[in-house]
XYZ file of C-alpha atoms in Angstrom:
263
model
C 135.548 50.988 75.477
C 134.464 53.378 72.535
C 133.988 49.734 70.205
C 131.417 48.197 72.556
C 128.549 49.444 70.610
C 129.867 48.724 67.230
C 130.207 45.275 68.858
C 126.659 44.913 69.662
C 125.727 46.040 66.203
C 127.321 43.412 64.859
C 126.520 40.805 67.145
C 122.907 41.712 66.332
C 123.339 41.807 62.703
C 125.088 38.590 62.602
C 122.567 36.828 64.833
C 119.961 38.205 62.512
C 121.558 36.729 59.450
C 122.168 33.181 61.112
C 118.482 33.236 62.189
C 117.594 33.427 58.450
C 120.557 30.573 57.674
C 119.130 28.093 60.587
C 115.644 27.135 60.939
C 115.028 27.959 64.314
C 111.454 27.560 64.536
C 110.436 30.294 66.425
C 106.551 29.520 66.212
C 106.976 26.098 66.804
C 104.686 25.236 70.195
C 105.743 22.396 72.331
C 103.486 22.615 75.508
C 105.313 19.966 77.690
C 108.138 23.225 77.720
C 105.379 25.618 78.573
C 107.800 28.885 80.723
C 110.787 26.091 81.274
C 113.621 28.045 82.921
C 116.979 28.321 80.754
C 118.524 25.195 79.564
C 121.185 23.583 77.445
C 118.463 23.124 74.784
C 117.103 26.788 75.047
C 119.454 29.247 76.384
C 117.044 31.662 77.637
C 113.851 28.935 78.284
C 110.413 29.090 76.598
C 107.898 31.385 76.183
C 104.039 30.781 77.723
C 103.777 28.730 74.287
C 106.980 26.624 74.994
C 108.513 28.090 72.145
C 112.129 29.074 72.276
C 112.839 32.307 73.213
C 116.058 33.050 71.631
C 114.316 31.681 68.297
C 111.907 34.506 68.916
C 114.566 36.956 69.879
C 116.119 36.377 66.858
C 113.150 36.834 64.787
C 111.770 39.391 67.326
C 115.401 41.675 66.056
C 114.912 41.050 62.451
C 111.857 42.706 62.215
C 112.555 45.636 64.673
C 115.932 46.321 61.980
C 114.447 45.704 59.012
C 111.504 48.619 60.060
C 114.092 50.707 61.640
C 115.863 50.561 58.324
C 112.856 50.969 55.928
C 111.556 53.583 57.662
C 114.618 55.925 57.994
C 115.632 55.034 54.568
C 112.152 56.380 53.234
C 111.794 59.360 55.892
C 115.257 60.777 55.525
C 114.869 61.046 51.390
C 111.207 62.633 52.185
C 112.119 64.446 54.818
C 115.870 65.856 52.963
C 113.527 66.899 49.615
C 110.959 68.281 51.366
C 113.849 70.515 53.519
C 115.547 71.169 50.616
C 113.144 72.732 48.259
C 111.912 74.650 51.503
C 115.648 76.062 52.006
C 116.250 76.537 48.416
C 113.136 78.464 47.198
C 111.762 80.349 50.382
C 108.975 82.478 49.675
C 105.305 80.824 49.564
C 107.039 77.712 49.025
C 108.890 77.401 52.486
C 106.088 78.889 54.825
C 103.758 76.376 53.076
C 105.854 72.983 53.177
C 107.035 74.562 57.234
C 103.111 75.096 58.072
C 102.919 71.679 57.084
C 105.560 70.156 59.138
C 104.365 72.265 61.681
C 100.915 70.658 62.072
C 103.374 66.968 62.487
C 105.244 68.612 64.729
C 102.106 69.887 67.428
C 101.359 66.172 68.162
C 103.813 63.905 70.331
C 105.265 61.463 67.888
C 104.108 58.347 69.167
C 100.938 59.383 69.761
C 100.370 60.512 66.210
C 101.811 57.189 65.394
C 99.352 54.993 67.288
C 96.767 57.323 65.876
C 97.475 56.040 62.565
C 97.942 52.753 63.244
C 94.844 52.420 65.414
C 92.834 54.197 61.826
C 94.822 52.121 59.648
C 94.731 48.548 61.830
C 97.396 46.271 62.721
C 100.035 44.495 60.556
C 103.273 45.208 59.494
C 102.476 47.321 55.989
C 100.230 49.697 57.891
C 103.233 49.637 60.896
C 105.645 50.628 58.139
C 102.769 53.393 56.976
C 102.252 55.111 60.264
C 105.894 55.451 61.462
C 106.251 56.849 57.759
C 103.907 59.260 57.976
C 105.177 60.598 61.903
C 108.997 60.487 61.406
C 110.043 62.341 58.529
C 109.611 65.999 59.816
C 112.750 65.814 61.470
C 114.834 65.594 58.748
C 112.725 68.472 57.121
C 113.565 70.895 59.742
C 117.046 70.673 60.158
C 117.397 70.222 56.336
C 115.771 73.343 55.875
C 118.066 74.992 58.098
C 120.772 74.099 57.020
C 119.821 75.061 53.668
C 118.886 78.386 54.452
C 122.612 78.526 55.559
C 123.588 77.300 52.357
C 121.586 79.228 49.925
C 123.763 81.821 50.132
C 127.349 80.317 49.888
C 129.986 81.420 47.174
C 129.780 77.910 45.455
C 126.158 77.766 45.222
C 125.780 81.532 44.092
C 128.531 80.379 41.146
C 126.545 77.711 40.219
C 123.479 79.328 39.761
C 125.756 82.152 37.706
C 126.475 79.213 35.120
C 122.824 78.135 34.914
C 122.973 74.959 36.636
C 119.882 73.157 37.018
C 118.324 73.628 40.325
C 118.217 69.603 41.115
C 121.906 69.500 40.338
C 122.990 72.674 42.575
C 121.118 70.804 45.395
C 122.393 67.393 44.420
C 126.429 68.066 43.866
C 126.460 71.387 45.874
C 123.934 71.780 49.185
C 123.421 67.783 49.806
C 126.856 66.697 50.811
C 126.875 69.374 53.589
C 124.385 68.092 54.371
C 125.030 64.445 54.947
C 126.663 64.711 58.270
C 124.230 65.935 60.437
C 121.231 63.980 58.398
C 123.791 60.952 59.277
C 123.952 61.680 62.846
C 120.155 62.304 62.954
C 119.442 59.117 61.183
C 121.405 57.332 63.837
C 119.160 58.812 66.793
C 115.594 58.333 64.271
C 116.914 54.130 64.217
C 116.629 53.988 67.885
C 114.102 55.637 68.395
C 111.770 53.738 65.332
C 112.749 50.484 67.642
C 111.387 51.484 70.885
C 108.336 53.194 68.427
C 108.176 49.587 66.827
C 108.308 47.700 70.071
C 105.877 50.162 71.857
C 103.027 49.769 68.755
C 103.287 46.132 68.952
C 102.731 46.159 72.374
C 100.014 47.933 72.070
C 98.495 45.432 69.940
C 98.737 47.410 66.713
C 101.670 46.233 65.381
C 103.152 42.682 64.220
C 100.628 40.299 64.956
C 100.829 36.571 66.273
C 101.964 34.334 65.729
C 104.727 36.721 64.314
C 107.611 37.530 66.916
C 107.882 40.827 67.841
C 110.071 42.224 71.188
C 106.564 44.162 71.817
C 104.698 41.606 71.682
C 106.815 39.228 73.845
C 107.001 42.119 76.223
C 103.309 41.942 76.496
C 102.681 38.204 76.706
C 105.504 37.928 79.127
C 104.153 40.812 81.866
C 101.545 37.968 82.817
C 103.822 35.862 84.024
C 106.175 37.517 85.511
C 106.489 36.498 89.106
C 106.996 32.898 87.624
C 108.932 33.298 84.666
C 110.689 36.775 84.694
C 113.263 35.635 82.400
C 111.104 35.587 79.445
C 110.892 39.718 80.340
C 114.408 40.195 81.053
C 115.740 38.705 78.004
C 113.371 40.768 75.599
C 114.134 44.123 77.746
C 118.256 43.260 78.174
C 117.881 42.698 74.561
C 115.661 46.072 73.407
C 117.957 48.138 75.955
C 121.739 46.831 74.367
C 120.256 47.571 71.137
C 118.839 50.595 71.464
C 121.947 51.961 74.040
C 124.306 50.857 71.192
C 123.248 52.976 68.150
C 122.196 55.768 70.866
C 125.642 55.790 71.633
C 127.050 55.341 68.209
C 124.837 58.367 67.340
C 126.805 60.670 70.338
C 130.034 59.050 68.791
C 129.667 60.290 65.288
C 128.675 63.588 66.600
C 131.574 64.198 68.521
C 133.434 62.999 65.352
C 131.685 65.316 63.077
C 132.039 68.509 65.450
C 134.810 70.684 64.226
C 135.031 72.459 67.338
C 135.353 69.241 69.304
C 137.277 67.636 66.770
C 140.197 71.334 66.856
């Protein structure tokens, strides 16, 4: 029972990769198939386009991983520095980089995000800009408290006694106590950069047509969907087994990484 979401992961992942391996097609229209229920030729029917909606489900996941992915990747190593040298140094330096975070922190998230993406305009660069730009104060805070727990230990004191360099007491000595919980938050900042993802493009200020995008599908497929509500329940089923998987993956690591759980 505890495997099912690495299972999903990697049913996803695959699917992903044999997307890119087959041609699928998924912006090729073919009216006469214009919301055709689920058959033997498409699985889950067509779209209001007649295009093939696992083709765009396919494409729709590609794109929500591959910003997931970019975007954590770039926030956590902002977001780690930023808490680091906060942690480290104190002083000026902290309350300045905190009053910073700070002034992220006073606006919901997503909001901030469609803020910047309404300013910046749609596409997926300025996407990949905006989520940037809201999601790395997470990792700053909890960097920079675990750091200030840090600063202090035995084997970082004994460092700084030999006159290592400041990058390498935070590279060798602070950062790998640091990589569980940054790990664990990571997990949670993946699902929760899909459902941002998903939510911008529904709004229109994400990936644009003819593009597939689960946000965008969402929102074409509302119209119709006392006539064809499986072209909405196979995006959602797809967007909630996705996002429920590394949700729970995240509470599984945790639980992992807890000593007190784990004694």
């Amino acid at each position: 029972m505890k495997r099912w979401p690495y299972l999903v992961l990697i049913f996803w992942s695959c699917a992903v990769l044999l997307s890119h391996l087959i041609d699928l097609q998924p912006d090729h229209i073919n009216l006469e198939k214009v919301l055709a229920l689920p058959n033997t030729e498409a699985w889950l029917g067509n779209d209001d386009l007649g295009r093939s909606i696992v083709a765009r489900l396919l494409a729709g996941a590609g794109v929500s991983m591959l910003v997931a992915l970019l975007v954590t990747s770039i926030t956590l190593t902002v977001g780690t520095l930023v808490g680091l040298i906060a942690g480290y140094f104190g002083g000026w330096v902290d309350r300045l980089l905190m009053q910073v975070t700070d002034v992220f922190l006073a606006f919901p998230g997503i909001l901030l995000a469609i803020a910047f993406a309404a300013v910046l305009g749609p596409g997926l660069n300025n996407l990949l800009l905006a989520l940037c730009m809201t999601s790395w104060v997470g990792y700053a805070r909890l960097t920079r408290a675990q750091a200030l727990s840090l600063r202090h230990r035995q084997h970082v004191l004994a460092a700084e006694s030999l006159g290592a360099p400041v990058m390498r007491i935070m590279r060798r000595h602070m950062l790998p106590l640091l990589a569980a919980p940054l790990v664990v938050e990571a997990t949670y900042s993946i699902a929760g950069l899909v459902i941002a993802e998903a939510s911008l493009s529904f709004l229109g200020l994400g990936i644009q047509a003819p593009h597939a995008s689960w946000g965008s599908m969402l929102k074409d497929g509302v119209r119709y969907l006392l006539v064809a509500p499986h072209y909405v329940l196979a995006v959602g089923f797809s967007l909630m087994s996705l996002v429920l998987a590394i949700n729970v993956l995240g509470d599984q690591l945790r639980d992992a990484w807890d000593i007190k759980r784990a004694r």
